[in-house]
mmCIF file of C-alpha atoms and ligand atoms in Angstrom:
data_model
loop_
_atom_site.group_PDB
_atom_site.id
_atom_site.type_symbol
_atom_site.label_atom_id
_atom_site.label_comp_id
_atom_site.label_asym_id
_atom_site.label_seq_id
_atom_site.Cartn_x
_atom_site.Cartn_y
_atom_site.Cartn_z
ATOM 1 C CA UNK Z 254 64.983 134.019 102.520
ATOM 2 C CA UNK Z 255 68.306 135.351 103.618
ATOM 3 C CA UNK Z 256 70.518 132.894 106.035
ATOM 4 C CA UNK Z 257 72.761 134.367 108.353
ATOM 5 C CA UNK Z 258 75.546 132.886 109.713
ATOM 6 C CA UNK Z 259 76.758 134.038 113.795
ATOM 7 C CA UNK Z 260 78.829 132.404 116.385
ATOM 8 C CA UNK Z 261 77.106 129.382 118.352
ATOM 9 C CA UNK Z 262 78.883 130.208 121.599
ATOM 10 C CA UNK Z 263 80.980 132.312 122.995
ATOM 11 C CA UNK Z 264 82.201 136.177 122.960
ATOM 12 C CA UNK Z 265 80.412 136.873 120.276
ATOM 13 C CA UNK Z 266 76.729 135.543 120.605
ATOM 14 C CA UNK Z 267 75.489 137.486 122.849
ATOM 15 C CA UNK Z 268 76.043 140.860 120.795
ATOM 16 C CA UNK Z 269 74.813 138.914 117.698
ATOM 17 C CA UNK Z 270 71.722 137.712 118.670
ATOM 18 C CA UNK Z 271 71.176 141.202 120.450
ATOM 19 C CA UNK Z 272 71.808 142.732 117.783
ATOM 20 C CA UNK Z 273 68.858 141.012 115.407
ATOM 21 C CA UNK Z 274 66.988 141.242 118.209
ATOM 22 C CA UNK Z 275 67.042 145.290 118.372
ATOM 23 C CA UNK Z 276 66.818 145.073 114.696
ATOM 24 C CA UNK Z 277 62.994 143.788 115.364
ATOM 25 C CA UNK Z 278 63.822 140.347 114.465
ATOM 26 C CA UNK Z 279 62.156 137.517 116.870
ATOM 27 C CA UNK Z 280 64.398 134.503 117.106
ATOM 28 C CA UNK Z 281 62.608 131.486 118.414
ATOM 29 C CA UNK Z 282 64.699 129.003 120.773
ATOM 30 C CA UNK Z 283 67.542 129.540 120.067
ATOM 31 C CA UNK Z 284 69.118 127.545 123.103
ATOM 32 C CA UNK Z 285 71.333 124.570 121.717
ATOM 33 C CA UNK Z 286 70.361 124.872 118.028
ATOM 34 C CA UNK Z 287 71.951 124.514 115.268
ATOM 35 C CA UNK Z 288 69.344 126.993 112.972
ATOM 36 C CA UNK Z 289 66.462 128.681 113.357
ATOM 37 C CA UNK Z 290 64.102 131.118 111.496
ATOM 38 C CA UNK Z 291 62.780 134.479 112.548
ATOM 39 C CA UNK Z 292 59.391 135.487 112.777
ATOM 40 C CA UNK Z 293 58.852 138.525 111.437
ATOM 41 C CA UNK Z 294 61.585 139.043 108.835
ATOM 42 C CA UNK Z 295 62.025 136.043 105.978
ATOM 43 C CA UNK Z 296 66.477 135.371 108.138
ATOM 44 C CA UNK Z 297 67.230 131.961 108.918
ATOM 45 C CA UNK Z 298 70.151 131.909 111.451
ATOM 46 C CA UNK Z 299 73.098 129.284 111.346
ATOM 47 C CA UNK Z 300 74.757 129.102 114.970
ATOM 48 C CA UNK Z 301 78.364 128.044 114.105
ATOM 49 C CA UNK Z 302 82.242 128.033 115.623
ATOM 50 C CA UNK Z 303 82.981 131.979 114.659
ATOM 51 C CA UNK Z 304 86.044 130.258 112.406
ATOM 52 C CA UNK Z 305 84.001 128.290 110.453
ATOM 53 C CA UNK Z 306 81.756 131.509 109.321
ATOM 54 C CA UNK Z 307 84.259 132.928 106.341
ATOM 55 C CA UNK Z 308 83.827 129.386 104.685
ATOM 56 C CA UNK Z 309 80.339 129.209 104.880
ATOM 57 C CA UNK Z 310 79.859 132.525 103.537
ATOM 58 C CA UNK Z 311 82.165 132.183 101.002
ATOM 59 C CA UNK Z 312 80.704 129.121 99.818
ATOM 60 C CA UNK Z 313 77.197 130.471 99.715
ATOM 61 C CA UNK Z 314 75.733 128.416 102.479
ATOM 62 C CA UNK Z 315 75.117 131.399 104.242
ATOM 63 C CA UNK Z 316 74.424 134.766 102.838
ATOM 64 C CA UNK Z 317 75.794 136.782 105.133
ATOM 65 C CA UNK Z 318 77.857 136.440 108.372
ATOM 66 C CA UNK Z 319 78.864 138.000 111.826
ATOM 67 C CA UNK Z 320 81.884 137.202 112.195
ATOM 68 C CA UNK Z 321 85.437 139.355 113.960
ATOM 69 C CA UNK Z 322 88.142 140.650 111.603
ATOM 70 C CA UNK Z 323 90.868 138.509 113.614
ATOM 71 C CA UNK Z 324 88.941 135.531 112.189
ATOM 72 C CA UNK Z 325 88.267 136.761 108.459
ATOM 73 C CA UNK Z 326 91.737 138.306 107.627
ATOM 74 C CA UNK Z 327 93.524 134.681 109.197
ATOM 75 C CA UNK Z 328 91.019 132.618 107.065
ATOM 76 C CA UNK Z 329 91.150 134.793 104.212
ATOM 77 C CA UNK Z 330 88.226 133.902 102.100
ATOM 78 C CA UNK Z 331 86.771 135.876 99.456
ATOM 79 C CA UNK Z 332 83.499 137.380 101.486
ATOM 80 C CA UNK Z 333 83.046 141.511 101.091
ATOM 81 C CA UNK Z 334 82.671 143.178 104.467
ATOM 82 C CA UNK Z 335 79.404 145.411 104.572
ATOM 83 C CA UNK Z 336 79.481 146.823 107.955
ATOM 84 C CA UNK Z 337 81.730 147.181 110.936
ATOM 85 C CA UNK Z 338 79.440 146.348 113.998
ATOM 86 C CA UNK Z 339 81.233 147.802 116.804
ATOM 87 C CA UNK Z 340 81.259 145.197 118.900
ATOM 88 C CA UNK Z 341 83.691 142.245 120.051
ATOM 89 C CA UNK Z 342 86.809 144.974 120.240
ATOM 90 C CA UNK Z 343 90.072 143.709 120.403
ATOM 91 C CA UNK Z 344 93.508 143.961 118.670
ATOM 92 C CA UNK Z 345 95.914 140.903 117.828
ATOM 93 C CA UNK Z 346 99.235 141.393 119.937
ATOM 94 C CA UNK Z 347 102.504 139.927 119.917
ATOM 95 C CA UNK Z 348 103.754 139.398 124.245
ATOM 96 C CA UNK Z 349 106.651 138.829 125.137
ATOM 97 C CA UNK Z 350 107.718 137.376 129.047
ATOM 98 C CA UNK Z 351 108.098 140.882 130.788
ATOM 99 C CA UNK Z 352 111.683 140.204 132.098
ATOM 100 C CA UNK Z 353 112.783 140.159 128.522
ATOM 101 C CA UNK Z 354 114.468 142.845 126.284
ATOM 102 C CA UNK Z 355 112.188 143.868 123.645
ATOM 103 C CA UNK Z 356 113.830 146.572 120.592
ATOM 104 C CA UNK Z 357 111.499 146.465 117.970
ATOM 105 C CA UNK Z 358 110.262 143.488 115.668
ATOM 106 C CA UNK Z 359 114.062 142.898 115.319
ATOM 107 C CA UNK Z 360 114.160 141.056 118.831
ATOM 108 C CA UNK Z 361 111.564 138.449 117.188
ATOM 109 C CA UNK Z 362 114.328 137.527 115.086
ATOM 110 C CA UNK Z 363 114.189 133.326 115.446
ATOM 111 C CA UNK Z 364 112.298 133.200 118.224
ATOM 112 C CA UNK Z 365 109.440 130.504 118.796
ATOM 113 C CA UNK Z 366 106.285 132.441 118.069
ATOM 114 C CA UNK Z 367 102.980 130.806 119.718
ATOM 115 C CA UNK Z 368 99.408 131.757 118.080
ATOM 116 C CA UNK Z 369 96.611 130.500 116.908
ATOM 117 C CA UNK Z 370 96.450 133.607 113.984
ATOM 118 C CA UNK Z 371 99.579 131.559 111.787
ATOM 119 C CA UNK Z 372 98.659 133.622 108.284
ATOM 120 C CA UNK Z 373 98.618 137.179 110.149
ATOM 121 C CA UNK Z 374 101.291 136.590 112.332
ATOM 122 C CA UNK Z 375 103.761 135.304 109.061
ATOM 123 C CA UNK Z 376 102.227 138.394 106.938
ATOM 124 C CA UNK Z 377 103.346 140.800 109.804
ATOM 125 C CA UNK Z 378 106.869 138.652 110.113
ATOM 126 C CA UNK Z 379 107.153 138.891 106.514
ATOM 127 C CA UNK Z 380 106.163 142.710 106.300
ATOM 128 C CA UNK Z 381 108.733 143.308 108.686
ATOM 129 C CA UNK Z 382 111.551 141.068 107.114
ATOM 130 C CA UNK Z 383 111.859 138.876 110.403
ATOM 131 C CA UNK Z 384 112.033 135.272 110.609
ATOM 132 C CA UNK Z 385 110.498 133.183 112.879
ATOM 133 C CA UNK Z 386 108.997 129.808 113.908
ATOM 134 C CA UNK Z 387 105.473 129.735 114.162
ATOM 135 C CA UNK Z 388 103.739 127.498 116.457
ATOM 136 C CA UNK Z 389 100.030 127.166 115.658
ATOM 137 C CA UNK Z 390 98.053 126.117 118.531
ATOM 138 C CA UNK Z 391 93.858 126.568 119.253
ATOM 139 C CA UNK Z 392 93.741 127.619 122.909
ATOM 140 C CA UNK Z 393 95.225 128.814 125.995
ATOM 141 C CA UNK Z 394 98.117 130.584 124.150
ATOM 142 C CA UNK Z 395 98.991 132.931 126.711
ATOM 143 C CA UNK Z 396 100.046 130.070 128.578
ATOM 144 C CA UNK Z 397 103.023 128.648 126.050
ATOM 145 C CA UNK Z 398 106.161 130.855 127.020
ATOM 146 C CA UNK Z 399 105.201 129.580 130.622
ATOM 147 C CA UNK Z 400 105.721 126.389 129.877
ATOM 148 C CA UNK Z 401 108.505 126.274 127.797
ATOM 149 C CA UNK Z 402 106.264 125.899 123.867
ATOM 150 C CA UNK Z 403 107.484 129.409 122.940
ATOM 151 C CA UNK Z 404 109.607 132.046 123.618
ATOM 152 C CA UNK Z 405 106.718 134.717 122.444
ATOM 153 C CA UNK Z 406 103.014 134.696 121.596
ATOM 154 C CA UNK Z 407 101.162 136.302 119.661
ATOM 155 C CA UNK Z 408 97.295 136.204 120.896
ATOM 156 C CA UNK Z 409 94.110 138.604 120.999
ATOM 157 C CA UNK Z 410 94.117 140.763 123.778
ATOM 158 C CA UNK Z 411 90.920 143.583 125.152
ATOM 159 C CA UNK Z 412 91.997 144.803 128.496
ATOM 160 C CA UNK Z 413 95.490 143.047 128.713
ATOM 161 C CA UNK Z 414 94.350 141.269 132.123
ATOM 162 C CA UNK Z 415 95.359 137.740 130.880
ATOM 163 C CA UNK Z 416 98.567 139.058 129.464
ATOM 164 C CA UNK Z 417 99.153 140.313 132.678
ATOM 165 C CA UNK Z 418 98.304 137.498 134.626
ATOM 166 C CA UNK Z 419 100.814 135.232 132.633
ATOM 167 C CA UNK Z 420 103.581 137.252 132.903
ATOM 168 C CA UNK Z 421 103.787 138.606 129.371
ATOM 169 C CA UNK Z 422 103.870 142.701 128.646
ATOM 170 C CA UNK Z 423 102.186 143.760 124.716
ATOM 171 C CA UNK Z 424 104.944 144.961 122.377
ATOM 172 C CA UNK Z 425 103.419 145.082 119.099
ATOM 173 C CA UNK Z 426 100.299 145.035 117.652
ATOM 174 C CA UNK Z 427 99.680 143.866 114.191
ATOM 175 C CA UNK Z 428 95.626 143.792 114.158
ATOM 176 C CA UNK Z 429 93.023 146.327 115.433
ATOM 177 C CA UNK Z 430 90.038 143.989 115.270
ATOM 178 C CA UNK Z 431 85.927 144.198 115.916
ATOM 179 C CA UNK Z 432 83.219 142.097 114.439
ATOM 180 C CA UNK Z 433 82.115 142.801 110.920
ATOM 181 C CA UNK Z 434 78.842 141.628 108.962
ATOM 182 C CA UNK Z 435 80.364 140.272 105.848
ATOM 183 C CA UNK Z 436 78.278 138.713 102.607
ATOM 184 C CA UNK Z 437 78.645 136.131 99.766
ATOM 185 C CA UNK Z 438 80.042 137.203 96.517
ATOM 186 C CA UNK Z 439 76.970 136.520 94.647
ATOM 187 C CA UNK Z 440 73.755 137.138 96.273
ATOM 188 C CA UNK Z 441 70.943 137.534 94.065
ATOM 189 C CA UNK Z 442 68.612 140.398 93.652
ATOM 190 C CA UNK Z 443 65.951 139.599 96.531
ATOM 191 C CA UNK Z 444 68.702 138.497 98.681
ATOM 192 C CA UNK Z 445 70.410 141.989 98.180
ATOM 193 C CA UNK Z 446 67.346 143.393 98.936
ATOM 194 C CA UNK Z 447 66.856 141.705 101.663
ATOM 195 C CA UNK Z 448 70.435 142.511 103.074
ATOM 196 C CA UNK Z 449 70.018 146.168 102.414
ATOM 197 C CA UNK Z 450 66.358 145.677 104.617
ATOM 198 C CA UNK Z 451 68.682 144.457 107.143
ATOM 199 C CA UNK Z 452 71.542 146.789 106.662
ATOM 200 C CA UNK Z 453 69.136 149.770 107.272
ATOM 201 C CA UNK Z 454 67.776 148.625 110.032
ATOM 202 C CA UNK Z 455 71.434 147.662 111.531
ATOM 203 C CA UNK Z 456 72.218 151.142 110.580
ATOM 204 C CA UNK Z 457 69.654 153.181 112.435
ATOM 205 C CA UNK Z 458 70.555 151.111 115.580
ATOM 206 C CA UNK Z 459 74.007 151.682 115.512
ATOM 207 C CA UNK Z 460 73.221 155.224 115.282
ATOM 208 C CA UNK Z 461 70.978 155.178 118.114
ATOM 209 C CA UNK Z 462 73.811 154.188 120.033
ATOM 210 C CA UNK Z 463 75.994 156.736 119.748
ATOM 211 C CA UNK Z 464 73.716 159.626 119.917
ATOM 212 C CA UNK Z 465 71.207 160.518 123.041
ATOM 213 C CA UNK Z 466 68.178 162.830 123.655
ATOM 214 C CA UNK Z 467 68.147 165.502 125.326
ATOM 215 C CA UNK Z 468 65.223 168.107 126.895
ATOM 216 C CA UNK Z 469 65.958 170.975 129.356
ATOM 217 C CA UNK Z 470 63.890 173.871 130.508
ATOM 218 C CA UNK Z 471 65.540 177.252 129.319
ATOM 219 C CA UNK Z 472 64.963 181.160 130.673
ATOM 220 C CA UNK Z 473 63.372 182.490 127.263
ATOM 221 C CA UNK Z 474 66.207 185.420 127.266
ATOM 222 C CA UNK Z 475 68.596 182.548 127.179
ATOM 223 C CA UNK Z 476 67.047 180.100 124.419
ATOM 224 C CA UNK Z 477 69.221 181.974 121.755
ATOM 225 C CA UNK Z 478 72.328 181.256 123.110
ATOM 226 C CA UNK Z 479 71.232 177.720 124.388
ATOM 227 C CA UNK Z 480 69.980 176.907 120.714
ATOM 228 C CA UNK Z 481 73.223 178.274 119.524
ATOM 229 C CA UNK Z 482 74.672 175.600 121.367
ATOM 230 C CA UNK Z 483 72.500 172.482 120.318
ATOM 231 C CA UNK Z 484 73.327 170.128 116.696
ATOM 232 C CA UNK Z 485 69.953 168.496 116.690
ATOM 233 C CA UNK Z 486 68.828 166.868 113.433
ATOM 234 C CA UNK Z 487 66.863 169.617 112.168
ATOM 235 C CA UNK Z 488 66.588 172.176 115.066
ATOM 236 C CA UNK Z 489 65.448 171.491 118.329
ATOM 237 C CA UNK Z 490 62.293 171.612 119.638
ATOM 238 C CA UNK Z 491 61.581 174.363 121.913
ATOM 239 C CA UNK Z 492 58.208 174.178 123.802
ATOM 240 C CA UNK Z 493 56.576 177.358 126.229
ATOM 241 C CA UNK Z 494 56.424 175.865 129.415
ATOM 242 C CA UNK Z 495 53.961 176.420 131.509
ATOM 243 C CA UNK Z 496 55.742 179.168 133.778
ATOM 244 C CA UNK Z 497 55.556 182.494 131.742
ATOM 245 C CA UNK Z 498 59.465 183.239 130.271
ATOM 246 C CA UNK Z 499 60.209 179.886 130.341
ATOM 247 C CA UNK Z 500 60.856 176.889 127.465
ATOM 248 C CA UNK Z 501 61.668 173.452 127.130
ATOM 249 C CA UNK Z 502 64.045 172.638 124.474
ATOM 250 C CA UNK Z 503 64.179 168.730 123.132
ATOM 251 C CA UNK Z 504 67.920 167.596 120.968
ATOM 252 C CA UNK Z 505 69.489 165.169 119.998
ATOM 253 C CA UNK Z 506 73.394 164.885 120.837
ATOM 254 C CA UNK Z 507 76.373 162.717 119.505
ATOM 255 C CA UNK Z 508 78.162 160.700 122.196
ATOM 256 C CA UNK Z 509 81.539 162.978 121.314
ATOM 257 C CA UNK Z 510 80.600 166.003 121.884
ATOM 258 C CA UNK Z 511 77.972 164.937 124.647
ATOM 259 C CA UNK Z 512 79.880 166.400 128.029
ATOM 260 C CA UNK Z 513 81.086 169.173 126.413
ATOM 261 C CA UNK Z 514 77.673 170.538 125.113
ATOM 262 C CA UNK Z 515 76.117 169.979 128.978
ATOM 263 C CA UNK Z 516 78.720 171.809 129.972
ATOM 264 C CA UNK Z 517 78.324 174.661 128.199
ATOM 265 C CA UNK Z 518 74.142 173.983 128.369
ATOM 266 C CA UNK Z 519 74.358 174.658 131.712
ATOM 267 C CA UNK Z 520 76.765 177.612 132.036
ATOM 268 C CA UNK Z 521 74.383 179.528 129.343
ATOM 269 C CA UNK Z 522 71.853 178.982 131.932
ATOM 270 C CA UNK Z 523 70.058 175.467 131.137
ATOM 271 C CA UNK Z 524 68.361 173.775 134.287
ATOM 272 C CA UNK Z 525 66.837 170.232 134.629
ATOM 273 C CA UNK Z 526 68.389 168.686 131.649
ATOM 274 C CA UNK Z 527 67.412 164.861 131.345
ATOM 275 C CA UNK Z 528 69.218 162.815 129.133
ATOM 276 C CA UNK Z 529 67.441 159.733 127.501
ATOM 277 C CA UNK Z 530 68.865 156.841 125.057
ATOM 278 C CA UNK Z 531 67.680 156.699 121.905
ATOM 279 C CA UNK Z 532 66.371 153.468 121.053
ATOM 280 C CA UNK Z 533 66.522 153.746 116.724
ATOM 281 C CA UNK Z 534 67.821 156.663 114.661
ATOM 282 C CA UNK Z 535 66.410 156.718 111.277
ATOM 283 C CA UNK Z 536 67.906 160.071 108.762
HETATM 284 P P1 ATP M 847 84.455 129.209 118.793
HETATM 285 O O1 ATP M 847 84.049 128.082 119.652
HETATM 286 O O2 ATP M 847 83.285 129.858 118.104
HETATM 287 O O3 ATP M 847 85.584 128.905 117.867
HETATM 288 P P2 ATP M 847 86.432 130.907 120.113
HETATM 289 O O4 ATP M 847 86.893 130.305 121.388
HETATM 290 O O5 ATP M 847 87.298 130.837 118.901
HETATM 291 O O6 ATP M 847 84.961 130.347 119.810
HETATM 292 P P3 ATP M 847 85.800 133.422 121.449
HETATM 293 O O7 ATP M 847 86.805 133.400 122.538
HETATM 294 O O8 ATP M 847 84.363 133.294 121.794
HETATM 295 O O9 ATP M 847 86.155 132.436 120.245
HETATM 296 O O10 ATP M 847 86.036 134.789 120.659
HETATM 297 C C1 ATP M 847 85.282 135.101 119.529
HETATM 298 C C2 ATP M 847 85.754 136.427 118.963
HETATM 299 O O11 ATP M 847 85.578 137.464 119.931
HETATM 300 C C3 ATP M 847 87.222 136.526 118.623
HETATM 301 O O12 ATP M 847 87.539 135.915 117.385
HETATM 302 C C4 ATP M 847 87.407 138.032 118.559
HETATM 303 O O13 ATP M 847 86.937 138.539 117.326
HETATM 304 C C5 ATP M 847 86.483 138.533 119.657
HETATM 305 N N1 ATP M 847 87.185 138.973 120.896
HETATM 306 C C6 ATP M 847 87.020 140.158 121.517
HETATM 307 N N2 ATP M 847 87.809 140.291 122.576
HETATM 308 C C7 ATP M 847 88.511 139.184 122.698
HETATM 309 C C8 ATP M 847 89.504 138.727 123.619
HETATM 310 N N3 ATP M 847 89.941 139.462 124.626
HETATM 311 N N4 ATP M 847 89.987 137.490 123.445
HETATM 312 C C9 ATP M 847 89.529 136.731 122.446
HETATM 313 N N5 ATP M 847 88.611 137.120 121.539
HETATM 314 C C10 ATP M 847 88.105 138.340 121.638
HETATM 315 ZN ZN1 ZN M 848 87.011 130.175 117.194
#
């Protein structure tokens, strides 16, 4: 049995449990508990506050974790990371009010520095020869320089909306952050095992993600240059359609270099392409 540790609530439990779930695993009610088992894969799930998940893994009363980078750098615990998820994007940012000068990490020089990320924020300060009061505080720290608690924060931003909203312009950023599925120290054998069961599976998803599939028909005089044009895994499929000089061609193509490829698909002379997600990739 492998126990997995993931967030309870919040911006993180959704993509967890969504994860597992396109993984194959069956989670059974998972409203307001506190654990649960799958059905069809030997995972029992922890639902925990996301900063109480380095700990636990550490310690070994949960094998592995999903858990974001903010969280296990600031609690720095000995747990290995074994995968960057992709999900749960977001960078930790000092703000400062926008009316204010800002000239580099020089202009933090003494100021009052709200966050609830004290370890990061005093590695950066200390990285950067800067001193600084730090004011640790759990919530709502966007709010502080508002209200007099700080002259600065320094606070988790995605899109920069609540920044905005409070007044405060991004001037440095000292963490590029996503979620992570990190592991104890010393799992045994079968537990490995099982990881790397889980791993593979997390894998092939991920995969999926990025890449699509792709089928268009293809003038037969064209299908060399339209091949030409196509990655694939192996090589694509090309099929006689039923209308004499005529083919269908089946890829696969990599989010990156998708619009560029249709593009040029379609200038070589490619009609009726249809584009369909991929739901696992397995290579
Ligand atoms: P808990 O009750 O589990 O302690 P929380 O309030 O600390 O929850 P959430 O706000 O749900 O945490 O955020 C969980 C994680 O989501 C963050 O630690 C971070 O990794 C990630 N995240 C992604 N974008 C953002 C964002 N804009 N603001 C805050 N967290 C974000
Ligand atoms: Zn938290």
């Amino acid at each position: 049995m492998l126990r997995i540790a993931i967030q309870k609530s919040g911006r993180l439990y959704e993509d967890s449990v969504q994860l597992l779930k396109e993984c194959g695993i069956d989670l059974r009610n998972v409203k307001d508990r506190l654990r649960t088992e799958a059905d069809n894969f030997p995972l029992e799930v922890f639902f925990l506050r996301d900063d109480d998940i380095p700990q636990y893994v550490e310690d070994g009363v949960a094998d592995i974790g999903i858990v974001g980078e903010n969280v296990l750098f600031e609690k720095n615990k000995q747990a290995e990371v074994v995968e960057k998820l992709g999900f749960g994007k977001c960078r930790l940012s000092v703000a400062v009010p926008r009316g204010q000068q800002y000239e580099g990490v020089t202009s933090l020089q003494g100021k009052r520095i709200a966050t609830s990320y004290p370890f990061l924020v005093n590695t950066f300060l200390a990285k950067n020869n800067v001193q600084a009061e730090i004011h640790e505080i759990s919530g709502s720290v966007e709010i502080a320089p508002g209200i007099g608690l700080a002259d600065v924060v320094a606070d988790l931003v995605s899109s920069g909306s609540t920044l905005f909203m409070n007044g405060l312009k991004e001037v440095e950023t000292i963490l590029q952050s996503q979620s992570v599925l990190i592991k104890n120290n010393q799992l045994s054998a079968a537990q490995q095992q099982l990881l790397d069961k889980l791993l593979f599976r997390i894998r092939a998803v991920k995969k999926a993600k990025r890449t699509k599939y792709v089928l268009l028909n293809a003038p037969n005089d064209k299908l060399k240059e339209i091949i030409s044009l196509l990655p694939g895994m192996k090589s694509p499929t090309v099929l006689p359609l039923a209308e004499q000089g005529w083919s269908s061609v089946h890829s696969v193509l990599s989010e990156d270099t998708f619009w560029d490829i249709i593009e040029q698909l379609k200038a070589a002379g490619a009609q009726g392409i249809l584009v369909v997600p991929i739901e696992k990739m397995i290579i």
